[in-house]
Short mmCIF file of C-alpha atoms and ligand atoms in Angstrom, two decimals:
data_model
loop_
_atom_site.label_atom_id
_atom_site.label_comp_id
_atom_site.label_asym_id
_atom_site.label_seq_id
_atom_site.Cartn_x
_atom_site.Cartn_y
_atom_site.Cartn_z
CA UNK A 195 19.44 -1.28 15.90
CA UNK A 196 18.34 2.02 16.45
CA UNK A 197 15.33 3.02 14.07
CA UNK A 198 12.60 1.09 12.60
CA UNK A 199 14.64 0.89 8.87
CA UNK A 200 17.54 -0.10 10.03
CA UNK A 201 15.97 -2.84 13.01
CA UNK A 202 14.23 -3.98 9.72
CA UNK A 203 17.15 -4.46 7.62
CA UNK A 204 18.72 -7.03 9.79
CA UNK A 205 16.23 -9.47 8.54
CA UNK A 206 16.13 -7.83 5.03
CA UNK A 207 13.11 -6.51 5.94
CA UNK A 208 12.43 -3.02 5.28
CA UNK A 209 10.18 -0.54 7.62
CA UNK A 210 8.25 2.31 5.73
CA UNK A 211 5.98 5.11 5.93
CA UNK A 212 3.22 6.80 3.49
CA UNK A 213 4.05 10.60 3.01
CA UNK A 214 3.28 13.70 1.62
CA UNK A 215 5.37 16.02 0.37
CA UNK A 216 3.35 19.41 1.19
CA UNK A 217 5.03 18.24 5.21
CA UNK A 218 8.80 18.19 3.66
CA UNK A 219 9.06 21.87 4.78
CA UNK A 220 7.96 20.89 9.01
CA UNK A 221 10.92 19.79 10.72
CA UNK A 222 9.97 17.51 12.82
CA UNK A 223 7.97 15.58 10.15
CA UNK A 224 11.44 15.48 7.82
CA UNK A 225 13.61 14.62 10.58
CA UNK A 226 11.57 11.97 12.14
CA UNK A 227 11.05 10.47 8.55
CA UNK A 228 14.48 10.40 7.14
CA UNK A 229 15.53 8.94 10.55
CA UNK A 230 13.20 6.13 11.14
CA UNK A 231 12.24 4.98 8.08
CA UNK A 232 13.97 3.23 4.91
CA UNK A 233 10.73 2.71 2.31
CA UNK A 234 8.60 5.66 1.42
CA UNK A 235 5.04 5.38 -0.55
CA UNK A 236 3.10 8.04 -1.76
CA UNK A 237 0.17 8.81 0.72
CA UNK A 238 -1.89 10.48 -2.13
CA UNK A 239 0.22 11.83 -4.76
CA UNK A 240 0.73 8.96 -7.22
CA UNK A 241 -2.99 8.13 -7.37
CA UNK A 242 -4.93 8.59 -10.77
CA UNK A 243 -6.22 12.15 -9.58
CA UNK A 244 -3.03 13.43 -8.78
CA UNK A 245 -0.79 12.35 -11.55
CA UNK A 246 -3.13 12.90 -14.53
CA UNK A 247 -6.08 15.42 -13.68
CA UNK A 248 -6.48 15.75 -17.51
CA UNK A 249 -6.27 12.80 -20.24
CA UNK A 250 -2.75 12.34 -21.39
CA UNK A 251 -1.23 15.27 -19.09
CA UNK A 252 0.78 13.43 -16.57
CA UNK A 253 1.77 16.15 -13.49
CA UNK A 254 4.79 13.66 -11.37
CA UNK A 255 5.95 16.98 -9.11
CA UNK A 256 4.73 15.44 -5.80
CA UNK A 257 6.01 11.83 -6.72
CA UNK A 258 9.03 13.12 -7.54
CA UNK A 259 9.70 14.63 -4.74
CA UNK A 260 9.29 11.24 -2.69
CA UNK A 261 11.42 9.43 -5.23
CA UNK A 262 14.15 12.18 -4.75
CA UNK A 263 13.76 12.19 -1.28
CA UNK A 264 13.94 8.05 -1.36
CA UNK A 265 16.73 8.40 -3.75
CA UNK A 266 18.78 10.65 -1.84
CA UNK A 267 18.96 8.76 1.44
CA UNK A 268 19.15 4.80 0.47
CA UNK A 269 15.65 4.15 0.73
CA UNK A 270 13.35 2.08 -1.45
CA UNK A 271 9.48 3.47 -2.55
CA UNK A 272 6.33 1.79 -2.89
CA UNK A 273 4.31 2.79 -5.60
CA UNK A 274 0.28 3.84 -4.67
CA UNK A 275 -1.99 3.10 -7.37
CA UNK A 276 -2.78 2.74 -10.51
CA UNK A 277 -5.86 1.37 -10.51
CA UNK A 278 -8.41 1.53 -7.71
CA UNK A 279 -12.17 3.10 -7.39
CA UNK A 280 -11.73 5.81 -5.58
CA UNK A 281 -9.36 8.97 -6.56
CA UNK A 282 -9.67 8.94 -10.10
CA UNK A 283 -9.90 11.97 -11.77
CA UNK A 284 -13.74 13.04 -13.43
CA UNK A 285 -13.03 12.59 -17.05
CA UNK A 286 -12.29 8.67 -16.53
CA UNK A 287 -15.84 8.49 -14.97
CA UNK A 288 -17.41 9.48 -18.38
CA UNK A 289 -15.50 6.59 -20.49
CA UNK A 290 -16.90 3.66 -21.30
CA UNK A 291 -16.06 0.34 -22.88
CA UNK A 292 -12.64 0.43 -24.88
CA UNK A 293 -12.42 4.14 -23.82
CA UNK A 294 -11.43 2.97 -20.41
CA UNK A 295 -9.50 -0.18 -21.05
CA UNK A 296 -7.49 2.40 -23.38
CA UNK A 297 -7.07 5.40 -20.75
CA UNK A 298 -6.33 2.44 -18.14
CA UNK A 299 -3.59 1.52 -19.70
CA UNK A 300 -2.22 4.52 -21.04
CA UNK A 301 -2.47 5.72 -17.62
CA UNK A 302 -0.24 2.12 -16.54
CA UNK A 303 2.08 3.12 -19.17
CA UNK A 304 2.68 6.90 -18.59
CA UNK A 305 2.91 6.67 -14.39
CA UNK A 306 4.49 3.24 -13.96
CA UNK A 307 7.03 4.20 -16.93
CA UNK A 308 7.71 7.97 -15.80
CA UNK A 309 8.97 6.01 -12.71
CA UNK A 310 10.49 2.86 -14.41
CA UNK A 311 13.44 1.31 -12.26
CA UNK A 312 12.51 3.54 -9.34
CA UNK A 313 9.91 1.68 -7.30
CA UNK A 314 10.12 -1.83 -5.22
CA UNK A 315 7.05 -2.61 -5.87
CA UNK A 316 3.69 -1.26 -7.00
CA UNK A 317 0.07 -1.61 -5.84
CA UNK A 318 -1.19 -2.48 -9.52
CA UNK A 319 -5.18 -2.68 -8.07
CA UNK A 320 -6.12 -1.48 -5.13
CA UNK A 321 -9.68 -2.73 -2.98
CA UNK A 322 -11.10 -4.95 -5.81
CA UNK A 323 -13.43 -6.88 -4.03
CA UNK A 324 -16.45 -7.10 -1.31
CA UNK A 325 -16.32 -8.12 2.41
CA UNK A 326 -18.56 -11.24 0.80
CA UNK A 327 -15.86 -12.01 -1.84
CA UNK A 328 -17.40 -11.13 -4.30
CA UNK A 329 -16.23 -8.19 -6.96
CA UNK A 330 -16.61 -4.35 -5.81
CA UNK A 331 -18.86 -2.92 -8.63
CA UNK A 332 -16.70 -0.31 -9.70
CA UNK A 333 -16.31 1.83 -13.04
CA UNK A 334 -13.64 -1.25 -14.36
CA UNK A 335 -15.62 -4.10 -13.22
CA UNK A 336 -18.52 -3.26 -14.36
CA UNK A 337 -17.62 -1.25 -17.62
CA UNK A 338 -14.06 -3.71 -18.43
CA UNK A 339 -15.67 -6.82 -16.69
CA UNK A 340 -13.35 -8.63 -14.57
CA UNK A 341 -10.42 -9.34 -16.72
CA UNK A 342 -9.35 -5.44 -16.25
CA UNK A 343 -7.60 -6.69 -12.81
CA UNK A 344 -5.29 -9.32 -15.23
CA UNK A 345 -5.09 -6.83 -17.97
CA UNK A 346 -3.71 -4.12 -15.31
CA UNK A 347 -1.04 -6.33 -13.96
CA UNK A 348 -0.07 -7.08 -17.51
CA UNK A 349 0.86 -3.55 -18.59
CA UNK A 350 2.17 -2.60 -15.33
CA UNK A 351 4.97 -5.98 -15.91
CA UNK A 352 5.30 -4.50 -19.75
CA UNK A 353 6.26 -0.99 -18.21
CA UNK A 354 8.00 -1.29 -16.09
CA UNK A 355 9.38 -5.05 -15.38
CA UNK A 356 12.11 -4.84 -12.97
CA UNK A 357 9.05 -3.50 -10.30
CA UNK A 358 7.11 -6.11 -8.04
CA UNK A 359 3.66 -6.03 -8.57
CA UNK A 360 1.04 -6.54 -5.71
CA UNK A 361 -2.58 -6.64 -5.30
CA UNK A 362 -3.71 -4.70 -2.18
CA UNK A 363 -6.55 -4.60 0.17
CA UNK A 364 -7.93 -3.93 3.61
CA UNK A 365 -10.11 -6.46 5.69
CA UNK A 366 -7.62 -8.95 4.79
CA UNK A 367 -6.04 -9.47 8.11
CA UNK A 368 -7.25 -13.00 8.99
CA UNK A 369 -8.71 -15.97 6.65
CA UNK A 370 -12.19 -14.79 5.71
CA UNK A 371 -14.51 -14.78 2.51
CA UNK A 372 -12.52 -11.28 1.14
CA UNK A 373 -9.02 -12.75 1.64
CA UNK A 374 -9.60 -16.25 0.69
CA UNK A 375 -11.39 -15.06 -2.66
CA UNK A 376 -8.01 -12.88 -3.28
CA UNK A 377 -6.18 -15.91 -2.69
CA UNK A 378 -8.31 -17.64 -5.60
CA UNK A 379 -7.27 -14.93 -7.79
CA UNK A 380 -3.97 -15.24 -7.16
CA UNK A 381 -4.00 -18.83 -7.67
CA UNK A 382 -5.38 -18.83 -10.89
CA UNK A 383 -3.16 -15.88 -12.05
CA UNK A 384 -0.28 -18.20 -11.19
CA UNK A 385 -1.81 -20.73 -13.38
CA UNK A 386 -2.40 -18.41 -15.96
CA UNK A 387 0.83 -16.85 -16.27
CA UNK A 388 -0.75 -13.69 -15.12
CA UNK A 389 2.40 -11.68 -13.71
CA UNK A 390 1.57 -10.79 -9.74
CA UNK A 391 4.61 -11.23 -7.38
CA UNK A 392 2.94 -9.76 -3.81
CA UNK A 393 -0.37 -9.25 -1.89
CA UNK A 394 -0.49 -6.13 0.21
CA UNK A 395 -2.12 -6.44 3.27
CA UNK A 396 -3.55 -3.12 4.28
CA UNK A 397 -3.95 -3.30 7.37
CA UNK A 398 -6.30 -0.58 8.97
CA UNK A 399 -6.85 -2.12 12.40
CA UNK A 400 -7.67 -1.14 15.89
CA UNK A 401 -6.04 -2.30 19.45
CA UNK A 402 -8.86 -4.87 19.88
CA UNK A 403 -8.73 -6.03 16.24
CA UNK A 404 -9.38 -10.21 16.10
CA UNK A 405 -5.24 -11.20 14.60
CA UNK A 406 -5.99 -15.01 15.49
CA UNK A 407 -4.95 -15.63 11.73
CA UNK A 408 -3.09 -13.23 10.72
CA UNK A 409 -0.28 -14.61 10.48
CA UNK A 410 -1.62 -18.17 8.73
CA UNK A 411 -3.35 -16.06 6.19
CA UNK A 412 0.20 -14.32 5.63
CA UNK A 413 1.88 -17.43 5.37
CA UNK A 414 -1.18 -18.99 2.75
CA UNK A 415 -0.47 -16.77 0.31
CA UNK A 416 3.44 -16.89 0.89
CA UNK A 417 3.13 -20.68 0.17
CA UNK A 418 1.69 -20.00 -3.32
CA UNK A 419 5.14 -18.16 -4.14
CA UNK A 420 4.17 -14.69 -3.81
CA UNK A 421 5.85 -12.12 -1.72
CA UNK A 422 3.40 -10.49 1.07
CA UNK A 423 3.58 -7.15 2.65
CA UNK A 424 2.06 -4.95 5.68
CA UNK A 425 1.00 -2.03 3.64
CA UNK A 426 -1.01 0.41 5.15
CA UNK A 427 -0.53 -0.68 8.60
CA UNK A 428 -2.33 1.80 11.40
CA UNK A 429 -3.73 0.78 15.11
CA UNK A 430 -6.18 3.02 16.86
CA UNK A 431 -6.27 2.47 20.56
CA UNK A 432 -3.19 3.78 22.82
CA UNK A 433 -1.02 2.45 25.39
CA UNK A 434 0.17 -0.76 25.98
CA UNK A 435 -3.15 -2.11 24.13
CA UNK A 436 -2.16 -0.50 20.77
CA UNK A 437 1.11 -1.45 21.72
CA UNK A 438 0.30 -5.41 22.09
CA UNK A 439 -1.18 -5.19 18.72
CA UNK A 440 1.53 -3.38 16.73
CA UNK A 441 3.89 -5.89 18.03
CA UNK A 442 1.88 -9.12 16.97
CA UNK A 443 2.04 -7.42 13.78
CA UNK A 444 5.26 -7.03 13.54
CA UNK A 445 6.14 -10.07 14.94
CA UNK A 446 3.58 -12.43 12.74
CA UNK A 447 5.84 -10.30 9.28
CA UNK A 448 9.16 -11.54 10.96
CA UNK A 449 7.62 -15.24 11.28
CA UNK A 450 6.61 -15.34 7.84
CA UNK A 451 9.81 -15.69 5.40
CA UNK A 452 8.08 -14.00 2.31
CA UNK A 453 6.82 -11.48 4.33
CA UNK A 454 9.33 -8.87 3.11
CA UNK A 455 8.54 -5.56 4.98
CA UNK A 456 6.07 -3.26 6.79
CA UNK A 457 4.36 0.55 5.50
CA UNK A 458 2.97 2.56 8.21
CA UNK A 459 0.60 4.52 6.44
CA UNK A 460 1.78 7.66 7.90
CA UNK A 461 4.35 9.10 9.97
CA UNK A 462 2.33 11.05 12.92
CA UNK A 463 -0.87 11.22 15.09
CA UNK A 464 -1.17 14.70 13.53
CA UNK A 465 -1.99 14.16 10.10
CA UNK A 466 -3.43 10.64 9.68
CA UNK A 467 -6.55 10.10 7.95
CA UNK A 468 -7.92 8.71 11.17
CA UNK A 469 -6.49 11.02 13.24
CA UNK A 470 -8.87 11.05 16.01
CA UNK A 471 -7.51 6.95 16.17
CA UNK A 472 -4.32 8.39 16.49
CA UNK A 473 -3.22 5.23 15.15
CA UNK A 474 0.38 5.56 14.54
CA UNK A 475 3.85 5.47 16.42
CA UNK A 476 5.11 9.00 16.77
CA UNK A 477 2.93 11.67 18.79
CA UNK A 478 1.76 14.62 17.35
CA UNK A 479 4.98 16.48 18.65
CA UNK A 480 7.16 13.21 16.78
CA UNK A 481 7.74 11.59 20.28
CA UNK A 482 8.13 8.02 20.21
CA UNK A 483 4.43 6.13 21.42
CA UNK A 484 4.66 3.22 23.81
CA UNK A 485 3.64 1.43 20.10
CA UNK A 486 6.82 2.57 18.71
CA UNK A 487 9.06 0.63 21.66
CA UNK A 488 7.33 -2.54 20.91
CA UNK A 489 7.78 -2.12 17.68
CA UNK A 490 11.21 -1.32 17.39
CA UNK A 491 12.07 -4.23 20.31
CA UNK A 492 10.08 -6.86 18.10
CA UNK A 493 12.08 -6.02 15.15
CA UNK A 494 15.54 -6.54 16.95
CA UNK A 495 14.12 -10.09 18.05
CA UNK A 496 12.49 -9.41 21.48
O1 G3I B 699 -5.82 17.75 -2.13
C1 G3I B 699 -7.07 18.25 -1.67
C2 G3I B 699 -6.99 19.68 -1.33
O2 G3I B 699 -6.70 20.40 -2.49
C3 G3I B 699 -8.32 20.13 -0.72
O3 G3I B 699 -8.23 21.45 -0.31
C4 G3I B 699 -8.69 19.25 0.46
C5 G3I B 699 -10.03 19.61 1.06
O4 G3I B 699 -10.69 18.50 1.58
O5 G3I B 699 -8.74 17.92 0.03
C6 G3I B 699 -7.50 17.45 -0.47
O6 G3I B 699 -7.63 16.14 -0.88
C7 G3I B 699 -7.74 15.16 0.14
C8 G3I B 699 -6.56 14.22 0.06
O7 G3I B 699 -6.72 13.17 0.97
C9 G3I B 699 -5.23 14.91 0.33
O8 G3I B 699 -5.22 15.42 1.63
C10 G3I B 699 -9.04 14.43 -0.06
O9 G3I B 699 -10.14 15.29 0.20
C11 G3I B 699 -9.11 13.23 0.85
O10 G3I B 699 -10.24 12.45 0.50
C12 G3I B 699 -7.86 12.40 0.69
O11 G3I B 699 -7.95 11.31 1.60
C13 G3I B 699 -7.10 10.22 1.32
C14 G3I B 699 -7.92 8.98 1.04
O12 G3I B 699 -7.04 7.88 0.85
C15 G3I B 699 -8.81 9.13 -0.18
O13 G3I B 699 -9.59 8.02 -0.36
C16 G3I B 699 -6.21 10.01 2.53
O14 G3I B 699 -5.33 11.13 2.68
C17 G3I B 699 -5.39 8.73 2.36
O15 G3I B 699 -4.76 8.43 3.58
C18 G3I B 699 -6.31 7.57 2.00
O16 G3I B 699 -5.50 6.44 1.79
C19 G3I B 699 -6.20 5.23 1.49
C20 G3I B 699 -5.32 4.42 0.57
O17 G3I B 699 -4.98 5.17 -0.57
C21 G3I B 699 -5.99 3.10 0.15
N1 G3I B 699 -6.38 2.34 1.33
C22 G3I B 699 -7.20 3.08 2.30
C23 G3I B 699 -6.49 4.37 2.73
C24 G3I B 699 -7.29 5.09 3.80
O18 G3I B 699 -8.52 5.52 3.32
#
């Protein structure tokens, strides 16, 4: 096959990018990303900040653009988050107690339902817990205590059940402390009863980046019967170095039956958040990198 979506789709798999709408209008962005790609996630504009600045106003206009977008040309969407530390709007910082659980899960309800039926799967909680494995001491943590993660994942399943929902975080790309006290959780909210279907795998790396387990730590958590997926997945470096590491990637997802498809989390050099990395497969112009060959070859089953 031809492009990344549809080299994914022969194993089922699909390939996607995180966008933003305010590039629609730039021709090379839309072309390059309605070609190459067949899942879409919000880069930014289905976080808390952007979909409910004020309590109980819900503003979807740059979601629903990607969704259309998706819609319109076969592909799926990810859905990028509804709970995480960072990007909430000010008003949730001055809650406390049953304030937040409350505006929490309102805030499940009204984003996850506006878009009910619409998304593959949905990053429920985002970056929960320390490089030591321990829990980040964020606003839910430490003002919901630690059943907010289980009480998230519940309201996401009650609004909107026909969506996967994942757990998602970076430094997870080999078997550490962070990962392996993720995989805990998981294993207990299996136990439990606690809906969670995927893990996301974030995937922020660089050319030199240590992927000796990468793929056994993909295929521990597949083994406890959840789906896993590349989510955020960027590689600074260049050449055939970033190259060599985008395809071990790629190639460790293929290896890994539950591993059911890949997010770049962008779709050029030009506007990622690490740009100076320029961590991704199309060029600043939207020429195909070196990273982009091996890529696309690993995908049709070089
Ligand atoms: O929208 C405002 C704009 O109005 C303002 O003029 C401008 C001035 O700085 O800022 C704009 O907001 C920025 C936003 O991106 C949209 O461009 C924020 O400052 C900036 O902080 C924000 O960065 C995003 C970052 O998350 C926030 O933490 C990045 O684009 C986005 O790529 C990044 O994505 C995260 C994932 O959600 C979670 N995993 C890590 C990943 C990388 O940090």
């Amino acid at each position: 096959a031809e492009t990344l979506g549809a080299a994914a789709a022969q194993s089922g798999r699909y390939f996607g990018a995180a966008v933003a709408p305010n590039y629609f209008g730039e021709a090379g962005y839309a072309s390059t990303m309605d070609r190459e790609f067949n899942s879409l996630v919000a880069e930014n504009a289905m976080k808390w900040d952007a979909t409910e600045p004020n309590r109980g106003q819900f503003t979807f206009g740059g979601g629903d653009q990607i969704v259309s977008r998706a819609q319109s040309r076969g592909m799926t969407v990810r859905g990028h988050t509804l709970v995480w530390h960072a990007q909430y709007p000010g008003w949730v910082g001055g809650l406390s107690g049953n304030d937040l659980r409350q505006a929490m899960v309102s805030h499940i309800n009204g984003v996850a339902g506006h878009y009910r039926g619409k998304i593959h799967s949905w990053d429920v909680v985002n970056e929960a817990f320390e490089w030591d494995g321990s829990r980040r001491q964020s606003i839910f943590q430490q003002r919901l205590g630690g059943g907010y993660i289980e009480e998230a994942f519940r309201a996401a399943r009650a609004a909107d059940p026909g969506a996967k929902l994942c757990y998602n975080d970076y430094g997870t790309d080999g078997v550490n402390a962070k990962s392996t006290a993720i995989y805990n959780m998981v294993v207990d909210f299996r136990n439990r009863g606690v809906p969670i279907d995927c893990v996301g795998f974030q995937s922020h790396l660089d050319w030199n980046s240590d992927l000796s387990s990468y793929q056994s730590n993909l295929q521990r958590f597949a083994n406890l019967g959840v789906d896993v997926q590349i989510t955020e997945l960027d590689i600074g470096g260049s050449g055939t170095g970033q190259a060599g590491a985008y395809q071990r990637v790629t190639q460790a997802c293929l290896a890994v039956a539950r591993c059911t498809g890949i997010t770049v989390w962008g779709v050029t050099d030009k506007y990622s958040w690490r740009s100076s990395a320029t961590p991704l497969l199309f060029d600043g112009n939207y020429q195909k990198k070196t990273a982009y060959a091996s890529v696309l070859a690993a995908l049709n089953g070089a």
